[in-house]
Amino acid sequence: MGKTKIGWTEHVWNPIRGCSKVSEGCKHCYAERMAARFCGKGEPYHGLIDPVTRSWTGRVELIESKLDEPLHRRIPTTYFVNSMSDLFHPSLTFEQIRQVWCGMTALSARHHTYIILTKRYERMADFFNYLHSKIWHEYGVDATETEGIPDVLHLPQPHIWLGHSYSNQRDADLGYGHLVNTPARIRFLSLEPLLGEIDLDSLLPGGLTRGKGGWCTGPDWVIAGGESGPDARPMHPDWVMALRDQCAGAGVPFWFKQWGSFGYWDQMPDESVRILDAAGELASDKPYYVGKKLAGDFLDGKQYKQRPEGW
C-alpha cells in the first residue's frame, strides 16, 4: 500500500499478487513489467513471474497480511484496489475475493473510498451473484434490503466504486451488459490503453445517458488514456475526442489521463517539445514517440480531470 502517480486516486492497495493476460489491452502490461523486477527467490513476485520470459505465470495469491492495511489509516483516502492484479481473476475463489470485500466493508475501513477495476466482466458479475446467495442463506433476506442484515452487507456499498476496463469496441460490447447490473453507487469505465474507437452510445438502447444506478443507464464516470512504455501503441486523437464529446453531451464526467508514449504535435502544450518529421515539417495527424511526460495530458489545449459527484 502506498502513494501513486495515478491522478484519479491517492493510494494503491494490493492484497492480490499475480495475474495473466486476457485481452489486447494486456499485451504490454505495466504491472507485469514492474513485477518482473521483483521475481527473484525471496522477492514478492517469486513464482508469479517466469524469470526467463519475464511474463505472468498465471499463478495468483491472496496476501492475507495485507487485508487489514486500510483499517490502520485514519485519514479518509481513495484507494485503487489491486493496481497490480485483477480482483476477479479466475484463480481466486469467491471466498478469497469475499475476504478482500470484507476488508473494505469493515466498520473501521468504511471511511475510505475503494476503486475496483476489472477485465474479467463475467467473473465480477458472478461474484455478486455469489454474495447475494451467501447473504440470503445466512440472513434469509436480499442484500439490497435495508433491514435484517448488518449495514456492512448491504449492496451496493456507497464507498466502493466498480468499473470495467475496455481497450476497443469488442471489449465494450462484451462487458457493458454485465456492468449495468453490478451493485455499485458509482459504475465507471477505464478506456486505457485506448486502442480503437469506442462508441458508448451503441452500448445502450437509448444512447449514452448520465448514470443513476439502474438498468440501461450510462456510466457515472469515464476515464480514457493512451498506452505508455517502450512498446506502446499510439492512440488516435479522433478516438478520445469522440469519447469526450459523447460524455459532455450526456453529462458524464470525463477524465483524460494521458496521451501515452506517443504524442501529436498540435496537442502538446509546450511548443519547445514539438518534433519535426523526416521532411522537417510538422504533421498534425502523425504520432511521434516522445514519451509520456512530453506527450502530456492536454486535449485541444485543455486538461479534463472531471470526477463523479460526491468525490
PDB file of N, CA and C in Angstrom, residues 191 200 208 210 219 221-223 241-255 306:
ATOM      1  N   LEU A 191     -11.003   3.380 -20.161  1.00  0.00           N
ATOM      2  CA  LEU A 191     -10.720   3.059 -21.564  1.00  0.00           C
ATOM      3  C   LEU A 191      -9.243   3.339 -21.819  1.00  0.00           C
ATOM      4  N   LEU A 200     -19.781   4.760 -27.164  1.00  0.00           N
ATOM      5  CA  LEU A 200     -20.540   4.487 -25.949  1.00  0.00           C
ATOM      6  C   LEU A 200     -22.040   4.466 -26.208  1.00  0.00           C
ATOM      7  N   LEU A 208     -26.131   7.049 -24.808  1.00  0.00           N
ATOM      8  CA  LEU A 208     -25.453   7.366 -23.552  1.00  0.00           C
ATOM      9  C   LEU A 208     -26.258   8.381 -22.748  1.00  0.00           C
ATOM     10  N   ARG A 210     -26.677  10.043 -18.490  1.00  0.00           N
ATOM     11  CA  ARG A 210     -25.999  10.177 -17.208  1.00  0.00           C
ATOM     12  C   ARG A 210     -26.408   9.042 -16.290  1.00  0.00           C
ATOM     13  N   PRO A 219     -22.571   5.055 -17.796  1.00  0.00           N
ATOM     14  CA  PRO A 219     -21.626   5.045 -16.674  1.00  0.00           C
ATOM     15  C   PRO A 219     -21.651   6.369 -15.927  1.00  0.00           C
ATOM     16  N   TRP A 221     -18.902   7.649 -14.769  1.00  0.00           N
ATOM     17  CA  TRP A 221     -17.575   8.240 -14.932  1.00  0.00           C
ATOM     18  C   TRP A 221     -16.874   7.509 -16.065  1.00  0.00           C
ATOM     19  N   VAL A 222     -16.117   8.246 -16.882  1.00  0.00           N
ATOM     20  CA  VAL A 222     -15.327   7.646 -17.963  1.00  0.00           C
ATOM     21  C   VAL A 222     -13.898   8.182 -17.885  1.00  0.00           C
ATOM     22  N   ILE A 223     -12.939   7.263 -17.841  1.00  0.00           N
ATOM     23  CA  ILE A 223     -11.509   7.583 -17.875  1.00  0.00           C
ATOM     24  C   ILE A 223     -10.970   7.088 -19.213  1.00  0.00           C
ATOM     25  N   MET A 241     -11.341  12.204 -28.636  1.00  0.00           N
ATOM     26  CA  MET A 241     -12.223  13.365 -28.780  1.00  0.00           C
ATOM     27  C   MET A 241     -13.683  12.947 -28.890  1.00  0.00           C
ATOM     28  N   ALA A 242     -13.922  11.826 -29.566  1.00  0.00           N
ATOM     29  CA  ALA A 242     -15.296  11.328 -29.676  1.00  0.00           C
ATOM     30  C   ALA A 242     -15.839  10.950 -28.299  1.00  0.00           C
ATOM     31  N   LEU A 243     -15.004  10.335 -27.468  1.00  0.00           N
ATOM     32  CA  LEU A 243     -15.420   9.992 -26.106  1.00  0.00           C
ATOM     33  C   LEU A 243     -15.718  11.246 -25.292  1.00  0.00           C
ATOM     34  N   ARG A 244     -14.817  12.224 -25.391  1.00  0.00           N
ATOM     35  CA  ARG A 244     -15.029  13.486 -24.668  1.00  0.00           C
ATOM     36  C   ARG A 244     -16.366  14.105 -25.059  1.00  0.00           C
ATOM     37  N   ASP A 245     -16.655  14.145 -26.344  1.00  0.00           N
ATOM     38  CA  ASP A 245     -17.871  14.789 -26.820  1.00  0.00           C
ATOM     39  C   ASP A 245     -19.122  14.012 -26.404  1.00  0.00           C
ATOM     40  N   GLN A 246     -19.041  12.697 -26.443  1.00  0.00           N
ATOM     41  CA  GLN A 246     -20.185  11.903 -26.005  1.00  0.00           C
ATOM     42  C   GLN A 246     -20.466  12.113 -24.524  1.00  0.00           C
ATOM     43  N   CYS A 247     -19.415  12.144 -23.722  1.00  0.00           N
ATOM     44  CA  CYS A 247     -19.580  12.353 -22.283  1.00  0.00           C
ATOM     45  C   CYS A 247     -20.148  13.747 -21.999  1.00  0.00           C
ATOM     46  N   ALA A 248     -19.637  14.747 -22.700  1.00  0.00           N
ATOM     47  CA  ALA A 248     -20.120  16.111 -22.496  1.00  0.00           C
ATOM     48  C   ALA A 248     -21.609  16.212 -22.837  1.00  0.00           C
ATOM     49  N   GLY A 249     -22.015  15.573 -23.919  1.00  0.00           N
ATOM     50  CA  GLY A 249     -23.405  15.630 -24.327  1.00  0.00           C
ATOM     51  C   GLY A 249     -24.347  14.954 -23.355  1.00  0.00           C
ATOM     52  N   ALA A 250     -23.845  13.939 -22.632  1.00  0.00           N
ATOM     53  CA  ALA A 250     -24.686  13.194 -21.697  1.00  0.00           C
ATOM     54  C   ALA A 250     -24.490  13.637 -20.247  1.00  0.00           C
ATOM     55  N   GLY A 251     -23.553  14.552 -20.014  1.00  0.00           N
ATOM     56  CA  GLY A 251     -23.299  14.999 -18.650  1.00  0.00           C
ATOM     57  C   GLY A 251     -22.539  14.003 -17.805  1.00  0.00           C
ATOM     58  N   VAL A 252     -21.753  13.154 -18.455  1.00  0.00           N
ATOM     59  CA  VAL A 252     -20.956  12.159 -17.735  1.00  0.00           C
ATOM     60  C   VAL A 252     -19.552  12.715 -17.505  1.00  0.00           C
ATOM     61  N   PRO A 253     -19.056  12.729 -16.273  1.00  0.00           N
ATOM     62  CA  PRO A 253     -17.702  13.226 -16.008  1.00  0.00           C
ATOM     63  C   PRO A 253     -16.655  12.466 -16.815  1.00  0.00           C
ATOM     64  N   PHE A 254     -15.706  13.211 -17.375  1.00  0.00           N
ATOM     65  CA  PHE A 254     -14.694  12.628 -18.258  1.00  0.00           C
ATOM     66  C   PHE A 254     -13.311  12.991 -17.738  1.00  0.00           C
ATOM     67  N   TRP A 255     -12.463  11.977 -17.607  1.00  0.00           N
ATOM     68  CA  TRP A 255     -11.090  12.168 -17.130  1.00  0.00           C
ATOM     69  C   TRP A 255     -10.136  11.685 -18.223  1.00  0.00           C
ATOM     70  N   GLN A 306     -12.365  15.587 -14.744  1.00  0.00           N
ATOM     71  CA  GLN A 306     -13.675  15.616 -14.122  1.00  0.00           C
ATOM     72  C   GLN A 306     -13.901  14.366 -13.292  1.00  0.00           C
TER      73      GLN A 306
END
